[in-house]
DNA sequence: CGCGAGGTTGAATGACCTCAAGCGGTGTGG
DNA sequence: CCACACCGCTTGAGGTCATTCAACCTCGCG
């Protein structure tokens, strides 16, 4: 029905996962495993960290807190994703465990050193950060121009494949509603209402009219 | 006065310009100059471009348009900035000239090839994209959690040093209010009111209470 | 002089937030 | 084993901030 792809026709999540962390594979031998409990902090805000982490199991969130209590979740990360890479000079986002997680820890200096030796590795890094950047751009549209319904619909699609099979069959999301709210720039109650409405309207597909981008 | 830097104490623009385009210098000889008139398109949305551009003079905006007319400006770029780099596989943002601009055009394949040969160059690229990423994160906070006043205040600070000396002394910004609105995720009228209010409250510093991030 | 583009201002509407109460599940201690 | 408390989720009612709609103004230009 759409005549030309001159503009985006909806706000759906970017392709099935662009920037993952497989490029860290060559450094696997130099990495150690670390575990964090639910809600424990992995990297502090403004901390100058020497490490980055590849997620093995569990879910991690990055966040920036403001003095007055407002908070913005940067992203939710899952097995195969990397946290703490874009950190040169200290990153303003903290990272915390959403669920119990196991991570593989890499020394940033080692990554940098390896990139200086191996051009192919460096190229893989570039593709990774470039993909991150493109995801960020899409997020601008969502946060800048998306309605509450669109943000929630976007989020639900992003989370497809990351639902946890809870015993009671309750909310299958690994994170709390508060986290989702701070991820989407909405009030907790708005997220709750939106998800309820979308559930009533047929489970996965929240609203029929979702005019925001890929 | 702030006890600890555990959280961000306001929403001011990131340090005096993090990711600029000086790293392209080594390829200068292979680049050609191009000019674009005000409002003409430089890169089309979803186009797979072979080039990126270093801005020499003028101002450029990147934007994503939605079918229904909504639009999000990605960023405003000034001399020394790069447009169209994070493009591998086609970028969803278009680029257009805000004012008459002169650009230096670089072939992406040439950049990539040079990065494979020169590890230092590749490192500079990494630092550039990393800085871009950090700027994007801050934008999340602004768009997700900032009030209209905070967004406008942030924008005004970002534009310091980019004011054009207009003959009439009118709005010294190079871009239209509509562009600013689509950059900040606000209505045009809201931006206008905000800027008027900030002007009345003392020129540059719009509002005394601006609790959002760097 | 008339026209159009961009900017400014006012009034009314509405989307989302805030406040507040209530519910179900889980964990803890008596 | 039950009572209680706490946490996270849900739902309702009311308020607020930004949007929407609309008029008017200014400037530059044909």
PDB file of C-alpha atoms in Angstrom, chain A residues 1-211:
ATOM      1  CA  UNK A   1       0.000   0.000   0.000  1.00  0.00           C
ATOM      2  CA  UNK A   2       2.844   2.365   0.717  1.00  0.00           C
ATOM      3  CA  UNK A   3       3.942   4.036  -2.515  1.00  0.00           C
ATOM      4  CA  UNK A   4       7.577   4.794  -1.741  1.00  0.00           C
ATOM      5  CA  UNK A   5       9.869   4.259   1.242  1.00  0.00           C
ATOM      6  CA  UNK A   6      10.726   7.924   1.401  1.00  0.00           C
ATOM      7  CA  UNK A   7       9.746   8.043   5.043  1.00  0.00           C
ATOM      8  CA  UNK A   8       9.467   5.598   7.870  1.00  0.00           C
ATOM      9  CA  UNK A   9       6.019   4.063   8.122  1.00  0.00           C
ATOM     10  CA  UNK A  10       6.029   3.068  11.754  1.00  0.00           C
ATOM     11  CA  UNK A  11       8.007   2.994  14.972  1.00  0.00           C
ATOM     12  CA  UNK A  12       9.055  -0.619  15.253  1.00  0.00           C
ATOM     13  CA  UNK A  13      12.342  -1.795  16.726  1.00  0.00           C
ATOM     14  CA  UNK A  14      15.363  -1.819  14.468  1.00  0.00           C
ATOM     15  CA  UNK A  15      16.090  -5.084  12.656  1.00  0.00           C
ATOM     16  CA  UNK A  16      16.565  -8.264  14.698  1.00  0.00           C
ATOM     17  CA  UNK A  17      19.437  -6.984  16.803  1.00  0.00           C
ATOM     18  CA  UNK A  18      22.081  -5.017  15.066  1.00  0.00           C
ATOM     19  CA  UNK A  19      25.083  -4.498  17.325  1.00  0.00           C
ATOM     20  CA  UNK A  20      25.959  -7.549  19.366  1.00  0.00           C
ATOM     21  CA  UNK A  21      29.180  -8.486  21.054  1.00  0.00           C
ATOM     22  CA  UNK A  22      30.532 -11.383  19.096  1.00  0.00           C
ATOM     23  CA  UNK A  23      33.528  -9.331  18.039  1.00  0.00           C
ATOM     24  CA  UNK A  24      34.923  -9.729  21.547  1.00  0.00           C
ATOM     25  CA  UNK A  25      35.368 -13.437  20.909  1.00  0.00           C
ATOM     26  CA  UNK A  26      39.086 -13.201  20.055  1.00  0.00           C
ATOM     27  CA  UNK A  27      39.795 -11.858  23.542  1.00  0.00           C
ATOM     28  CA  UNK A  28      37.812 -14.503  25.308  1.00  0.00           C
ATOM     29  CA  UNK A  29      40.849 -16.149  26.831  1.00  0.00           C
ATOM     30  CA  UNK A  30      41.817 -12.984  28.698  1.00  0.00           C
ATOM     31  CA  UNK A  31      38.396 -12.500  30.227  1.00  0.00           C
ATOM     32  CA  UNK A  32      37.121 -13.603  33.605  1.00  0.00           C
ATOM     33  CA  UNK A  33      33.606 -14.449  34.703  1.00  0.00           C
ATOM     34  CA  UNK A  34      31.789 -12.278  37.188  1.00  0.00           C
ATOM     35  CA  UNK A  35      28.380 -12.629  38.747  1.00  0.00           C
ATOM     36  CA  UNK A  36      26.073  -9.964  40.055  1.00  0.00           C
ATOM     37  CA  UNK A  37      22.915 -10.331  42.052  1.00  0.00           C
ATOM     38  CA  UNK A  38      19.642  -8.770  41.059  1.00  0.00           C
ATOM     39  CA  UNK A  39      19.655  -4.979  41.573  1.00  0.00           C
ATOM     40  CA  UNK A  40      23.341  -4.792  42.404  1.00  0.00           C
ATOM     41  CA  UNK A  41      25.433  -2.163  40.704  1.00  0.00           C
ATOM     42  CA  UNK A  42      27.926  -3.128  38.015  1.00  0.00           C
ATOM     43  CA  UNK A  43      29.288   0.262  37.055  1.00  0.00           C
ATOM     44  CA  UNK A  44      28.674   3.489  38.975  1.00  0.00           C
ATOM     45  CA  UNK A  45      27.584   6.701  37.326  1.00  0.00           C
ATOM     46  CA  UNK A  46      30.561   8.844  36.264  1.00  0.00           C
ATOM     47  CA  UNK A  47      32.949   6.113  37.313  1.00  0.00           C
ATOM     48  CA  UNK A  48      36.062   5.790  35.187  1.00  0.00           C
ATOM     49  CA  UNK A  49      36.025   2.088  34.566  1.00  0.00           C
ATOM     50  CA  UNK A  50      38.847   0.001  33.181  1.00  0.00           C
ATOM     51  CA  UNK A  51      36.531  -2.760  32.075  1.00  0.00           C
ATOM     52  CA  UNK A  52      33.671  -3.623  29.851  1.00  0.00           C
ATOM     53  CA  UNK A  53      31.402  -6.640  30.124  1.00  0.00           C
ATOM     54  CA  UNK A  54      29.903  -9.175  27.802  1.00  0.00           C
ATOM     55  CA  UNK A  55      26.615 -10.469  29.124  1.00  0.00           C
ATOM     56  CA  UNK A  56      26.457 -14.245  29.365  1.00  0.00           C
ATOM     57  CA  UNK A  57      23.159 -14.714  31.167  1.00  0.00           C
ATOM     58  CA  UNK A  58      20.587 -12.368  32.675  1.00  0.00           C
ATOM     59  CA  UNK A  59      19.570  -8.806  31.946  1.00  0.00           C
ATOM     60  CA  UNK A  60      21.378  -5.522  32.605  1.00  0.00           C
ATOM     61  CA  UNK A  61      20.143  -1.949  32.515  1.00  0.00           C
ATOM     62  CA  UNK A  62      22.141   1.238  32.065  1.00  0.00           C
ATOM     63  CA  UNK A  63      20.768   4.383  33.648  1.00  0.00           C
ATOM     64  CA  UNK A  64      21.425   8.019  34.337  1.00  0.00           C
ATOM     65  CA  UNK A  65      19.998   9.517  37.503  1.00  0.00           C
ATOM     66  CA  UNK A  66      19.311  13.183  38.082  1.00  0.00           C
ATOM     67  CA  UNK A  67      19.520  14.921  41.421  1.00  0.00           C
ATOM     68  CA  UNK A  68      15.805  15.438  41.700  1.00  0.00           C
ATOM     69  CA  UNK A  69      15.009  11.757  41.358  1.00  0.00           C
ATOM     70  CA  UNK A  70      14.329  11.627  37.655  1.00  0.00           C
ATOM     71  CA  UNK A  71      16.020   8.785  35.877  1.00  0.00           C
ATOM     72  CA  UNK A  72      16.544   7.677  32.307  1.00  0.00           C
ATOM     73  CA  UNK A  73      17.281   4.089  31.384  1.00  0.00           C
ATOM     74  CA  UNK A  74      19.760   4.000  28.527  1.00  0.00           C
ATOM     75  CA  UNK A  75      19.122   0.474  27.403  1.00  0.00           C
ATOM     76  CA  UNK A  76      18.335  -3.043  28.468  1.00  0.00           C
ATOM     77  CA  UNK A  77      21.039  -5.531  27.615  1.00  0.00           C
ATOM     78  CA  UNK A  78      20.790  -9.267  27.148  1.00  0.00           C
ATOM     79  CA  UNK A  79      23.121 -12.223  26.586  1.00  0.00           C
ATOM     80  CA  UNK A  80      25.462 -11.361  23.759  1.00  0.00           C
ATOM     81  CA  UNK A  81      25.295  -7.618  24.415  1.00  0.00           C
ATOM     82  CA  UNK A  82      28.100  -5.472  25.731  1.00  0.00           C
ATOM     83  CA  UNK A  83      27.944  -3.016  28.592  1.00  0.00           C
ATOM     84  CA  UNK A  84      30.472  -0.335  29.415  1.00  0.00           C
ATOM     85  CA  UNK A  85      32.261  -0.148  26.134  1.00  0.00           C
ATOM     86  CA  UNK A  86      31.545   3.442  25.085  1.00  0.00           C
ATOM     87  CA  UNK A  87      33.333   4.534  28.155  1.00  0.00           C
ATOM     88  CA  UNK A  88      36.498   6.278  27.110  1.00  0.00           C
ATOM     89  CA  UNK A  89      36.904   9.062  29.603  1.00  0.00           C
ATOM     90  CA  UNK A  90      34.190   7.815  31.895  1.00  0.00           C
ATOM     91  CA  UNK A  91      30.581   7.317  30.930  1.00  0.00           C
ATOM     92  CA  UNK A  92      27.776   9.174  32.604  1.00  0.00           C
ATOM     93  CA  UNK A  93      25.558   6.109  32.721  1.00  0.00           C
ATOM     94  CA  UNK A  94      25.564   3.563  35.496  1.00  0.00           C
ATOM     95  CA  UNK A  95      24.901  -0.127  34.917  1.00  0.00           C
ATOM     96  CA  UNK A  96      23.001  -2.463  37.206  1.00  0.00           C
ATOM     97  CA  UNK A  97      21.729  -6.019  37.143  1.00  0.00           C
ATOM     98  CA  UNK A  98      18.037  -6.385  36.368  1.00  0.00           C
ATOM     99  CA  UNK A  99      18.141 -10.080  37.156  1.00  0.00           C
ATOM    100  CA  UNK A 100      20.958 -12.230  38.494  1.00  0.00           C
ATOM    101  CA  UNK A 101      23.591 -12.022  35.783  1.00  0.00           C
ATOM    102  CA  UNK A 102      26.829 -13.612  34.780  1.00  0.00           C
ATOM    103  CA  UNK A 103      29.228 -11.503  32.795  1.00  0.00           C
ATOM    104  CA  UNK A 104      32.538 -11.900  31.129  1.00  0.00           C
ATOM    105  CA  UNK A 105      34.829  -9.035  32.042  1.00  0.00           C
ATOM    106  CA  UNK A 106      37.280  -7.575  29.529  1.00  0.00           C
ATOM    107  CA  UNK A 107      39.972  -5.057  30.176  1.00  0.00           C
ATOM    108  CA  UNK A 108      39.392  -1.990  28.006  1.00  0.00           C
ATOM    109  CA  UNK A 109      43.117  -1.504  27.586  1.00  0.00           C
ATOM    110  CA  UNK A 110      43.393  -5.042  26.241  1.00  0.00           C
ATOM    111  CA  UNK A 111      40.639  -4.402  23.732  1.00  0.00           C
ATOM    112  CA  UNK A 112      42.280  -1.207  22.621  1.00  0.00           C
ATOM    113  CA  UNK A 113      45.652  -2.891  22.330  1.00  0.00           C
ATOM    114  CA  UNK A 114      44.230  -5.706  20.293  1.00  0.00           C
ATOM    115  CA  UNK A 115      42.487  -3.242  18.019  1.00  0.00           C
ATOM    116  CA  UNK A 116      45.815  -1.571  17.319  1.00  0.00           C
ATOM    117  CA  UNK A 117      47.289  -4.890  16.212  1.00  0.00           C
ATOM    118  CA  UNK A 118      44.366  -6.441  14.373  1.00  0.00           C
ATOM    119  CA  UNK A 119      42.685  -4.310  11.728  1.00  0.00           C
ATOM    120  CA  UNK A 120      39.859  -6.782  11.219  1.00  0.00           C
ATOM    121  CA  UNK A 121      39.064  -6.682  14.911  1.00  0.00           C
ATOM    122  CA  UNK A 122      39.075  -2.907  14.823  1.00  0.00           C
ATOM    123  CA  UNK A 123      36.705  -3.007  11.892  1.00  0.00           C
ATOM    124  CA  UNK A 124      34.320  -5.241  13.794  1.00  0.00           C
ATOM    125  CA  UNK A 125      34.389  -2.725  16.621  1.00  0.00           C
ATOM    126  CA  UNK A 126      33.505   0.032  14.213  1.00  0.00           C
ATOM    127  CA  UNK A 127      30.550  -1.874  12.893  1.00  0.00           C
ATOM    128  CA  UNK A 128      29.416  -2.443  16.421  1.00  0.00           C
ATOM    129  CA  UNK A 129      29.531   1.187  17.507  1.00  0.00           C
ATOM    130  CA  UNK A 130      28.022   2.290  14.233  1.00  0.00           C
ATOM    131  CA  UNK A 131      25.089  -0.036  14.801  1.00  0.00           C
ATOM    132  CA  UNK A 132      24.725   1.346  18.319  1.00  0.00           C
ATOM    133  CA  UNK A 133      24.614   4.822  16.893  1.00  0.00           C
ATOM    134  CA  UNK A 134      21.893   3.919  14.470  1.00  0.00           C
ATOM    135  CA  UNK A 135      19.826   2.410  17.244  1.00  0.00           C
ATOM    136  CA  UNK A 136      20.285   5.604  19.217  1.00  0.00           C
ATOM    137  CA  UNK A 137      18.966   7.678  16.336  1.00  0.00           C
ATOM    138  CA  UNK A 138      15.797   5.644  16.223  1.00  0.00           C
ATOM    139  CA  UNK A 139      15.408   6.134  19.912  1.00  0.00           C
ATOM    140  CA  UNK A 140      15.448   9.881  19.347  1.00  0.00           C
ATOM    141  CA  UNK A 141      12.355   9.577  17.207  1.00  0.00           C
ATOM    142  CA  UNK A 142      10.637   7.402  19.736  1.00  0.00           C
ATOM    143  CA  UNK A 143      11.391   9.652  22.695  1.00  0.00           C
ATOM    144  CA  UNK A 144      10.997  12.896  20.808  1.00  0.00           C
ATOM    145  CA  UNK A 145       7.917  12.176  18.747  1.00  0.00           C
ATOM    146  CA  UNK A 146       6.337   8.939  19.888  1.00  0.00           C
ATOM    147  CA  UNK A 147       3.083   8.861  21.847  1.00  0.00           C
ATOM    148  CA  UNK A 148       2.784   6.769  24.991  1.00  0.00           C
ATOM    149  CA  UNK A 149       1.082   4.005  23.023  1.00  0.00           C
ATOM    150  CA  UNK A 150       3.803   3.950  20.408  1.00  0.00           C
ATOM    151  CA  UNK A 151       6.588   3.859  22.945  1.00  0.00           C
ATOM    152  CA  UNK A 152       5.012   0.945  24.725  1.00  0.00           C
ATOM    153  CA  UNK A 153       4.306  -0.930  21.502  1.00  0.00           C
ATOM    154  CA  UNK A 154       7.906  -0.381  20.470  1.00  0.00           C
ATOM    155  CA  UNK A 155       9.155  -1.662  23.766  1.00  0.00           C
ATOM    156  CA  UNK A 156       7.006  -4.784  23.642  1.00  0.00           C
ATOM    157  CA  UNK A 157       8.420  -5.664  20.267  1.00  0.00           C
ATOM    158  CA  UNK A 158      11.941  -5.035  21.471  1.00  0.00           C
ATOM    159  CA  UNK A 159      11.345  -7.432  24.321  1.00  0.00           C
ATOM    160  CA  UNK A 160      10.026 -10.236  22.154  1.00  0.00           C
ATOM    161  CA  UNK A 161      12.273 -13.178  22.813  1.00  0.00           C
ATOM    162  CA  UNK A 162      13.325 -11.836  26.196  1.00  0.00           C
ATOM    163  CA  UNK A 163      10.257 -12.798  28.176  1.00  0.00           C
ATOM    164  CA  UNK A 164      10.900 -14.899  31.249  1.00  0.00           C
ATOM    165  CA  UNK A 165       8.639 -17.851  31.919  1.00  0.00           C
ATOM    166  CA  UNK A 166       7.380 -16.873  35.335  1.00  0.00           C
ATOM    167  CA  UNK A 167       5.714 -19.588  37.431  1.00  0.00           C
ATOM    168  CA  UNK A 168       2.517 -17.639  38.017  1.00  0.00           C
ATOM    169  CA  UNK A 169       2.270 -16.583  34.410  1.00  0.00           C
ATOM    170  CA  UNK A 170       2.195 -12.985  35.536  1.00  0.00           C
ATOM    171  CA  UNK A 171       4.177 -10.181  33.857  1.00  0.00           C
ATOM    172  CA  UNK A 172       6.718 -12.048  31.813  1.00  0.00           C
ATOM    173  CA  UNK A 173       9.134  -9.131  31.640  1.00  0.00           C
ATOM    174  CA  UNK A 174      12.431  -9.449  33.470  1.00  0.00           C
ATOM    175  CA  UNK A 175      12.437  -5.821  34.614  1.00  0.00           C
ATOM    176  CA  UNK A 176      10.114  -3.800  36.823  1.00  0.00           C
ATOM    177  CA  UNK A 177       7.544  -1.434  35.396  1.00  0.00           C
ATOM    178  CA  UNK A 178       9.440   1.449  36.922  1.00  0.00           C
ATOM    179  CA  UNK A 179      12.428   0.546  34.775  1.00  0.00           C
ATOM    180  CA  UNK A 180      10.287   0.405  31.678  1.00  0.00           C
ATOM    181  CA  UNK A 181       8.821   3.787  32.512  1.00  0.00           C
ATOM    182  CA  UNK A 182      12.276   5.299  32.871  1.00  0.00           C
ATOM    183  CA  UNK A 183      13.325   3.647  29.633  1.00  0.00           C
ATOM    184  CA  UNK A 184      10.451   5.118  27.676  1.00  0.00           C
ATOM    185  CA  UNK A 185      10.261   8.476  29.419  1.00  0.00           C
ATOM    186  CA  UNK A 186       6.795   7.834  30.803  1.00  0.00           C
ATOM    187  CA  UNK A 187       5.131   7.537  34.186  1.00  0.00           C
ATOM    188  CA  UNK A 188       4.933   4.083  35.686  1.00  0.00           C
ATOM    189  CA  UNK A 189       1.148   4.220  35.661  1.00  0.00           C
ATOM    190  CA  UNK A 190       1.055   5.187  32.017  1.00  0.00           C
ATOM    191  CA  UNK A 191       3.133   2.138  31.132  1.00  0.00           C
ATOM    192  CA  UNK A 192       0.874  -0.083  33.198  1.00  0.00           C
ATOM    193  CA  UNK A 193      -2.253   1.256  31.551  1.00  0.00           C
ATOM    194  CA  UNK A 194      -0.737   0.952  28.110  1.00  0.00           C
ATOM    195  CA  UNK A 195       0.309  -2.625  28.608  1.00  0.00           C
ATOM    196  CA  UNK A 196      -3.073  -3.532  30.057  1.00  0.00           C
ATOM    197  CA  UNK A 197      -4.824  -1.975  27.093  1.00  0.00           C
ATOM    198  CA  UNK A 198      -2.576  -3.766  24.623  1.00  0.00           C
ATOM    199  CA  UNK A 199      -3.154  -7.047  26.418  1.00  0.00           C
ATOM    200  CA  UNK A 200      -6.889  -6.571  26.181  1.00  0.00           C
ATOM    201  CA  UNK A 201      -6.564  -5.701  22.490  1.00  0.00           C
ATOM    202  CA  UNK A 202      -4.964  -9.011  21.679  1.00  0.00           C
ATOM    203  CA  UNK A 203      -1.812  -9.942  23.543  1.00  0.00           C
ATOM    204  CA  UNK A 204       1.270  -9.086  21.546  1.00  0.00           C
ATOM    205  CA  UNK A 205       0.048  -6.461  19.116  1.00  0.00           C
ATOM    206  CA  UNK A 206      -0.986  -3.575  21.338  1.00  0.00           C
ATOM    207  CA  UNK A 207      -2.617  -1.063  19.036  1.00  0.00           C
ATOM    208  CA  UNK A 208      -3.511  -1.374  15.356  1.00  0.00           C
ATOM    209  CA  UNK A 209      -2.277   2.094  14.504  1.00  0.00           C
ATOM    210  CA  UNK A 210       1.390   2.473  15.287  1.00  0.00           C
ATOM    211  CA  UNK A 211       2.818   5.092  12.956  1.00  0.00           C
TER     212      UNK A 211
END
